[in-house]
PDB file of C-alpha atoms in Angstrom:
ATOM      1  CA  UNK A  28       0.000   0.000   0.000  1.00  0.00           C
ATOM      2  CA  UNK A  29       1.130   3.511  -0.595  1.00  0.00           C
ATOM      3  CA  UNK A  30       2.082   6.068   1.981  1.00  0.00           C
ATOM      4  CA  UNK A  31      -1.592   6.695   2.889  1.00  0.00           C
ATOM      5  CA  UNK A  32      -1.146   3.965   5.452  1.00  0.00           C
ATOM      6  CA  UNK A  33       1.420   4.113   8.186  1.00  0.00           C
ATOM      7  CA  UNK A  34       2.297   1.389  10.613  1.00  0.00           C
ATOM      8  CA  UNK A  35       0.507   2.205  13.856  1.00  0.00           C
ATOM      9  CA  UNK A  36       0.963  -1.310  15.184  1.00  0.00           C
ATOM     10  CA  UNK A  37       3.145  -1.740  18.218  1.00  0.00           C
ATOM     11  CA  UNK A  38       6.583  -3.160  17.576  1.00  0.00           C
ATOM     12  CA  UNK A  39       6.485  -5.212  20.772  1.00  0.00           C
ATOM     13  CA  UNK A  40       7.323  -8.868  20.352  1.00  0.00           C
ATOM     14  CA  UNK A  41       4.090  -9.574  22.293  1.00  0.00           C
ATOM     15  CA  UNK A  42       2.136  -8.742  19.115  1.00  0.00           C
ATOM     16  CA  UNK A  43       3.461 -11.839  17.367  1.00  0.00           C
ATOM     17  CA  UNK A  44       0.293 -13.651  18.481  1.00  0.00           C
ATOM     18  CA  UNK A  45      -1.765 -11.317  16.266  1.00  0.00           C
ATOM     19  CA  UNK A  46      -3.613 -13.056  13.441  1.00  0.00           C
ATOM     20  CA  UNK A  47      -1.996 -12.238  10.067  1.00  0.00           C
ATOM     21  CA  UNK A  48      -5.311 -11.439   8.324  1.00  0.00           C
ATOM     22  CA  UNK A  49      -5.915  -8.606  10.813  1.00  0.00           C
ATOM     23  CA  UNK A  50      -2.452  -7.050  10.692  1.00  0.00           C
ATOM     24  CA  UNK A  51      -3.448  -4.816   7.791  1.00  0.00           C
ATOM     25  CA  UNK A  52      -6.122  -3.218  10.014  1.00  0.00           C
ATOM     26  CA  UNK A  53      -3.491  -2.151  12.531  1.00  0.00           C
ATOM     27  CA  UNK A  54      -1.722  -0.157   9.814  1.00  0.00           C
ATOM     28  CA  UNK A  55      -4.718   2.074   9.143  1.00  0.00           C
ATOM     29  CA  UNK A  56      -4.508   5.389  10.999  1.00  0.00           C
ATOM     30  CA  UNK A  57      -7.600   5.811  13.189  1.00  0.00           C
ATOM     31  CA  UNK A  58      -8.388   9.234  11.757  1.00  0.00           C
ATOM     32  CA  UNK A  59      -8.411   7.827   8.210  1.00  0.00           C
ATOM     33  CA  UNK A  60     -10.395   4.717   9.216  1.00  0.00           C
ATOM     34  CA  UNK A  61     -13.133   6.687  10.925  1.00  0.00           C
ATOM     35  CA  UNK A  62     -13.203   9.269   8.132  1.00  0.00           C
ATOM     36  CA  UNK A  63     -13.776   6.494   5.561  1.00  0.00           C
ATOM     37  CA  UNK A  64     -16.423   4.868   7.769  1.00  0.00           C
ATOM     38  CA  UNK A  65     -18.264   8.196   7.962  1.00  0.00           C
ATOM     39  CA  UNK A  66     -17.982   8.615   4.210  1.00  0.00           C
ATOM     40  CA  UNK A  67     -19.413   5.123   3.650  1.00  0.00           C
ATOM     41  CA  UNK A  68     -22.164   5.724   6.193  1.00  0.00           C
ATOM     42  CA  UNK A  69     -23.375   8.574   4.018  1.00  0.00           C
ATOM     43  CA  UNK A  70     -22.639   7.245   0.539  1.00  0.00           C
ATOM     44  CA  UNK A  71     -22.333   3.452   0.760  1.00  0.00           C
ATOM     45  CA  UNK A  72     -24.482   0.386   1.073  1.00  0.00           C
ATOM     46  CA  UNK A  73     -24.337  -3.256   2.069  1.00  0.00           C
ATOM     47  CA  UNK A  74     -26.563  -5.499  -0.023  1.00  0.00           C
ATOM     48  CA  UNK A  75     -27.392  -9.114  -0.697  1.00  0.00           C
ATOM     49  CA  UNK A  76     -28.789  -9.797  -4.138  1.00  0.00           C
ATOM     50  CA  UNK A  77     -30.268 -13.044  -5.390  1.00  0.00           C
ATOM     51  CA  UNK A  78     -29.485 -14.645  -8.709  1.00  0.00           C
ATOM     52  CA  UNK A  79     -31.350 -17.534 -10.263  1.00  0.00           C
ATOM     53  CA  UNK A  80     -28.830 -20.203 -11.241  1.00  0.00           C
ATOM     54  CA  UNK A  81     -30.019 -23.324 -13.025  1.00  0.00           C
ATOM     55  CA  UNK A  82     -26.716 -25.073 -12.278  1.00  0.00           C
ATOM     56  CA  UNK A  83     -27.036 -24.557  -8.488  1.00  0.00           C
ATOM     57  CA  UNK A  84     -28.547 -27.271  -6.311  1.00  0.00           C
ATOM     58  CA  UNK A  85     -31.125 -24.898  -4.787  1.00  0.00           C
ATOM     59  CA  UNK A  86     -31.372 -22.739  -7.957  1.00  0.00           C
ATOM     60  CA  UNK A  87     -30.512 -19.545  -6.035  1.00  0.00           C
ATOM     61  CA  UNK A  88     -27.206 -17.773  -5.421  1.00  0.00           C
ATOM     62  CA  UNK A  89     -27.086 -15.055  -2.756  1.00  0.00           C
ATOM     63  CA  UNK A  90     -24.411 -12.463  -3.567  1.00  0.00           C
ATOM     64  CA  UNK A  91     -22.827 -10.261  -0.896  1.00  0.00           C
ATOM     65  CA  UNK A  92     -22.196  -6.781  -2.176  1.00  0.00           C
ATOM     66  CA  UNK A  93     -20.630  -3.632  -0.765  1.00  0.00           C
ATOM     67  CA  UNK A  94     -20.636  -0.455  -2.813  1.00  0.00           C
ATOM     68  CA  UNK A  95     -20.086   3.223  -2.385  1.00  0.00           C
ATOM     69  CA  UNK A  96     -20.690   5.903  -5.011  1.00  0.00           C
ATOM     70  CA  UNK A  97     -19.586   9.488  -5.567  1.00  0.00           C
ATOM     71  CA  UNK A  98     -18.803  11.909  -8.391  1.00  0.00           C
ATOM     72  CA  UNK A  99     -15.301  12.552  -7.042  1.00  0.00           C
ATOM     73  CA  UNK A 100     -12.859   9.640  -7.209  1.00  0.00           C
ATOM     74  CA  UNK A 101     -10.620  10.675  -4.303  1.00  0.00           C
ATOM     75  CA  UNK A 102     -12.355   8.854  -1.443  1.00  0.00           C
ATOM     76  CA  UNK A 103     -13.181   5.831  -3.589  1.00  0.00           C
ATOM     77  CA  UNK A 104      -9.537   5.387  -4.606  1.00  0.00           C
ATOM     78  CA  UNK A 105      -8.421   5.793  -0.986  1.00  0.00           C
ATOM     79  CA  UNK A 106     -10.993   3.274   0.261  1.00  0.00           C
ATOM     80  CA  UNK A 107     -10.035   0.783  -2.449  1.00  0.00           C
ATOM     81  CA  UNK A 108      -6.379   1.177  -1.509  1.00  0.00           C
ATOM     82  CA  UNK A 109      -7.058   0.764   2.214  1.00  0.00           C
ATOM     83  CA  UNK A 110      -9.236  -2.328   1.700  1.00  0.00           C
ATOM     84  CA  UNK A 111      -6.928  -3.725  -0.953  1.00  0.00           C
ATOM     85  CA  UNK A 112      -9.786  -4.862  -3.167  1.00  0.00           C
ATOM     86  CA  UNK A 113     -12.717  -3.775  -5.295  1.00  0.00           C
ATOM     87  CA  UNK A 114     -13.449  -2.374  -8.707  1.00  0.00           C
ATOM     88  CA  UNK A 115     -14.122   1.274  -9.486  1.00  0.00           C
ATOM     89  CA  UNK A 116     -16.552   1.814 -12.354  1.00  0.00           C
ATOM     90  CA  UNK A 117     -17.937   4.938 -13.953  1.00  0.00           C
ATOM     91  CA  UNK A 118     -21.697   4.862 -14.415  1.00  0.00           C
ATOM     92  CA  UNK A 119     -23.544   6.491 -17.327  1.00  0.00           C
ATOM     93  CA  UNK A 120     -24.614   9.373 -15.083  1.00  0.00           C
ATOM     94  CA  UNK A 121     -20.971  10.292 -14.410  1.00  0.00           C
ATOM     95  CA  UNK A 122     -20.951   8.890 -10.875  1.00  0.00           C
ATOM     96  CA  UNK A 123     -18.133   6.540  -9.868  1.00  0.00           C
ATOM     97  CA  UNK A 124     -18.818   3.425  -7.832  1.00  0.00           C
ATOM     98  CA  UNK A 125     -16.483   1.210  -5.809  1.00  0.00           C
ATOM     99  CA  UNK A 126     -17.951  -2.303  -5.855  1.00  0.00           C
ATOM    100  CA  UNK A 127     -16.800  -5.305  -3.833  1.00  0.00           C
ATOM    101  CA  UNK A 128     -18.610  -8.590  -4.490  1.00  0.00           C
ATOM    102  CA  UNK A 129     -15.929 -11.271  -4.183  1.00  0.00           C
ATOM    103  CA  UNK A 130     -17.094 -13.201  -1.086  1.00  0.00           C
ATOM    104  CA  UNK A 131     -13.613 -13.578   0.421  1.00  0.00           C
ATOM    105  CA  UNK A 132     -12.961  -9.835   0.045  1.00  0.00           C
ATOM    106  CA  UNK A 133     -16.275  -8.972   1.681  1.00  0.00           C
ATOM    107  CA  UNK A 134     -15.659 -11.397   4.560  1.00  0.00           C
ATOM    108  CA  UNK A 135     -11.933 -10.790   5.105  1.00  0.00           C
ATOM    109  CA  UNK A 136     -11.640  -7.090   4.245  1.00  0.00           C
ATOM    110  CA  UNK A 137     -14.951  -5.187   4.276  1.00  0.00           C
ATOM    111  CA  UNK A 138     -16.506  -6.768   7.379  1.00  0.00           C
ATOM    112  CA  UNK A 139     -13.379  -6.510   9.595  1.00  0.00           C
ATOM    113  CA  UNK A 140     -12.755  -2.907   8.490  1.00  0.00           C
ATOM    114  CA  UNK A 141     -16.236  -1.728   9.486  1.00  0.00           C
ATOM    115  CA  UNK A 142     -16.213  -3.780  12.675  1.00  0.00           C
ATOM    116  CA  UNK A 143     -13.070  -1.890  13.680  1.00  0.00           C
ATOM    117  CA  UNK A 144     -14.161   1.502  12.341  1.00  0.00           C
ATOM    118  CA  UNK A 145     -17.815   1.373  13.268  1.00  0.00           C
ATOM    119  CA  UNK A 146     -20.728   3.520  12.197  1.00  0.00           C
ATOM    120  CA  UNK A 147     -22.590   6.045  14.337  1.00  0.00           C
ATOM    121  CA  UNK A 148     -26.198   6.053  13.116  1.00  0.00           C
ATOM    122  CA  UNK A 149     -28.673   3.423  14.305  1.00  0.00           C
ATOM    123  CA  UNK A 150     -29.716   2.648  10.740  1.00  0.00           C
ATOM    124  CA  UNK A 151     -26.157   2.021   9.530  1.00  0.00           C
ATOM    125  CA  UNK A 152     -25.305  -0.046  12.615  1.00  0.00           C
ATOM    126  CA  UNK A 153     -28.446  -2.160  12.184  1.00  0.00           C
ATOM    127  CA  UNK A 154     -27.938  -2.754   8.441  1.00  0.00           C
ATOM    128  CA  UNK A 155     -24.275  -3.621   8.919  1.00  0.00           C
ATOM    129  CA  UNK A 156     -25.149  -6.110  11.696  1.00  0.00           C
ATOM    130  CA  UNK A 157     -27.698  -7.825   9.430  1.00  0.00           C
ATOM    131  CA  UNK A 158     -25.157  -7.901   6.594  1.00  0.00           C
ATOM    132  CA  UNK A 159     -22.549  -9.441   8.941  1.00  0.00           C
ATOM    133  CA  UNK A 160     -25.020 -12.130  10.035  1.00  0.00           C
ATOM    134  CA  UNK A 161     -25.706 -13.033   6.405  1.00  0.00           C
ATOM    135  CA  UNK A 162     -21.980 -13.019   5.582  1.00  0.00           C
ATOM    136  CA  UNK A 163     -21.286 -15.343   8.536  1.00  0.00           C
ATOM    137  CA  UNK A 164     -23.998 -17.775   7.393  1.00  0.00           C
ATOM    138  CA  UNK A 165     -22.637 -17.754   3.864  1.00  0.00           C
ATOM    139  CA  UNK A 166     -19.059 -18.142   5.064  1.00  0.00           C
ATOM    140  CA  UNK A 167     -20.168 -21.377   6.782  1.00  0.00           C
ATOM    141  CA  UNK A 168     -21.875 -22.538   3.569  1.00  0.00           C
ATOM    142  CA  UNK A 169     -25.334 -22.322   5.120  1.00  0.00           C
ATOM    143  CA  UNK A 170     -26.799 -20.796   1.957  1.00  0.00           C
ATOM    144  CA  UNK A 171     -26.236 -24.136   0.214  1.00  0.00           C
ATOM    145  CA  UNK A 172     -28.969 -25.930   2.173  1.00  0.00           C
ATOM    146  CA  UNK A 173     -32.664 -25.103   2.443  1.00  0.00           C
ATOM    147  CA  UNK A 174     -32.756 -24.051   6.129  1.00  0.00           C
ATOM    148  CA  UNK A 175     -29.663 -21.883   5.679  1.00  0.00           C
ATOM    149  CA  UNK A 176     -30.878 -20.296   2.452  1.00  0.00           C
ATOM    150  CA  UNK A 177     -34.186 -19.579   4.185  1.00  0.00           C
ATOM    151  CA  UNK A 178     -32.283 -17.782   7.001  1.00  0.00           C
ATOM    152  CA  UNK A 179     -30.238 -15.771   4.494  1.00  0.00           C
ATOM    153  CA  UNK A 180     -33.305 -14.757   2.485  1.00  0.00           C
ATOM    154  CA  UNK A 181     -35.343 -13.803   5.566  1.00  0.00           C
ATOM    155  CA  UNK A 182     -32.476 -11.718   6.957  1.00  0.00           C
ATOM    156  CA  UNK A 183     -32.098 -10.088   3.542  1.00  0.00           C
ATOM    157  CA  UNK A 184     -35.734  -8.996   3.749  1.00  0.00           C
ATOM    158  CA  UNK A 185     -34.841  -6.889   6.820  1.00  0.00           C
ATOM    159  CA  UNK A 186     -31.790  -5.264   5.181  1.00  0.00           C
ATOM    160  CA  UNK A 187     -32.037  -1.651   3.979  1.00  0.00           C
ATOM    161  CA  UNK A 188     -35.710  -1.215   4.786  1.00  0.00           C
ATOM    162  CA  UNK A 189     -37.371   1.965   3.664  1.00  0.00           C
ATOM    163  CA  UNK A 190     -38.085   4.203   0.762  1.00  0.00           C
ATOM    164  CA  UNK A 191     -36.179   3.531  -2.419  1.00  0.00           C
ATOM    165  CA  UNK A 192     -35.320  -0.109  -1.753  1.00  0.00           C
ATOM    166  CA  UNK A 193     -35.907  -2.276  -4.796  1.00  0.00           C
ATOM    167  CA  UNK A 194     -35.436  -5.990  -5.183  1.00  0.00           C
ATOM    168  CA  UNK A 195     -35.520  -8.035  -8.353  1.00  0.00           C
ATOM    169  CA  UNK A 196     -36.499 -11.136  -6.358  1.00  0.00           C
ATOM    170  CA  UNK A 197     -38.367 -11.377  -3.070  1.00  0.00           C
ATOM    171  CA  UNK A 198     -38.350 -14.077  -0.428  1.00  0.00           C
ATOM    172  CA  UNK A 199     -41.606 -15.302  -1.907  1.00  0.00           C
ATOM    173  CA  UNK A 200     -39.927 -15.812  -5.295  1.00  0.00           C
ATOM    174  CA  UNK A 201     -37.293 -17.987  -3.636  1.00  0.00           C
ATOM    175  CA  UNK A 202     -39.581 -19.967  -1.342  1.00  0.00           C
ATOM    176  CA  UNK A 203     -42.020 -20.914  -4.112  1.00  0.00           C
ATOM    177  CA  UNK A 204     -39.209 -22.674  -5.969  1.00  0.00           C
ATOM    178  CA  UNK A 205     -37.544 -24.530  -3.095  1.00  0.00           C
ATOM    179  CA  UNK A 206     -38.322 -28.224  -2.813  1.00  0.00           C
ATOM    180  CA  UNK A 207     -40.363 -29.104   0.256  1.00  0.00           C
ATOM    181  CA  UNK A 208     -41.461 -25.565   1.104  1.00  0.00           C
ATOM    182  CA  UNK A 209     -44.947 -25.580   2.547  1.00  0.00           C
ATOM    183  CA  UNK A 210     -47.663 -23.104   1.647  1.00  0.00           C
ATOM    184  CA  UNK A 211     -47.623 -22.081   5.339  1.00  0.00           C
ATOM    185  CA  UNK A 212     -43.988 -20.946   5.058  1.00  0.00           C
ATOM    186  CA  UNK A 213     -44.752 -19.110   1.851  1.00  0.00           C
ATOM    187  CA  UNK A 214     -47.753 -17.385   3.477  1.00  0.00           C
ATOM    188  CA  UNK A 215     -45.588 -16.280   6.422  1.00  0.00           C
ATOM    189  CA  UNK A 216     -43.253 -14.494   4.016  1.00  0.00           C
ATOM    190  CA  UNK A 217     -46.032 -12.872   2.026  1.00  0.00           C
TER     191      UNK A 217
END
């Protein structure tokens, strides 16, 4: 990483017990980490989309997604550099978007970063907690069995509630296609 990051980690030999995947977090200056968290709180979002996949056992693929958009590239480039992952795209409307959808990057980079540099608003804290629960289920492979997929989909229904939320597929769309789903379960979702 460039000189944006400095090593704030202690040089004590006691820190040798630290897990290697978290060492990168120690190098992020607190001021920068909290600045980026505040930026994301205002401009970013944590999502879980659903894709129909005929080659999947359950026919559905949940996709973890983190994105943040802005007309100015500065913060997006900095965030991408700090996280060490993601793709920056320019949309037709001239807005740039940093997108992270690779599951390992979401689980090993995005989630730990925002657990360390937490949000302030209730809404952001709640949505991030739901997203983390879904990510943990998916990291365990729970989305590959019916009870686990059901948990993921039901949690997803509580993510980003409010005006402006759109979904291509609902929980009802998923549950109607799962083998062994009862009409009672489907009615509970609807």
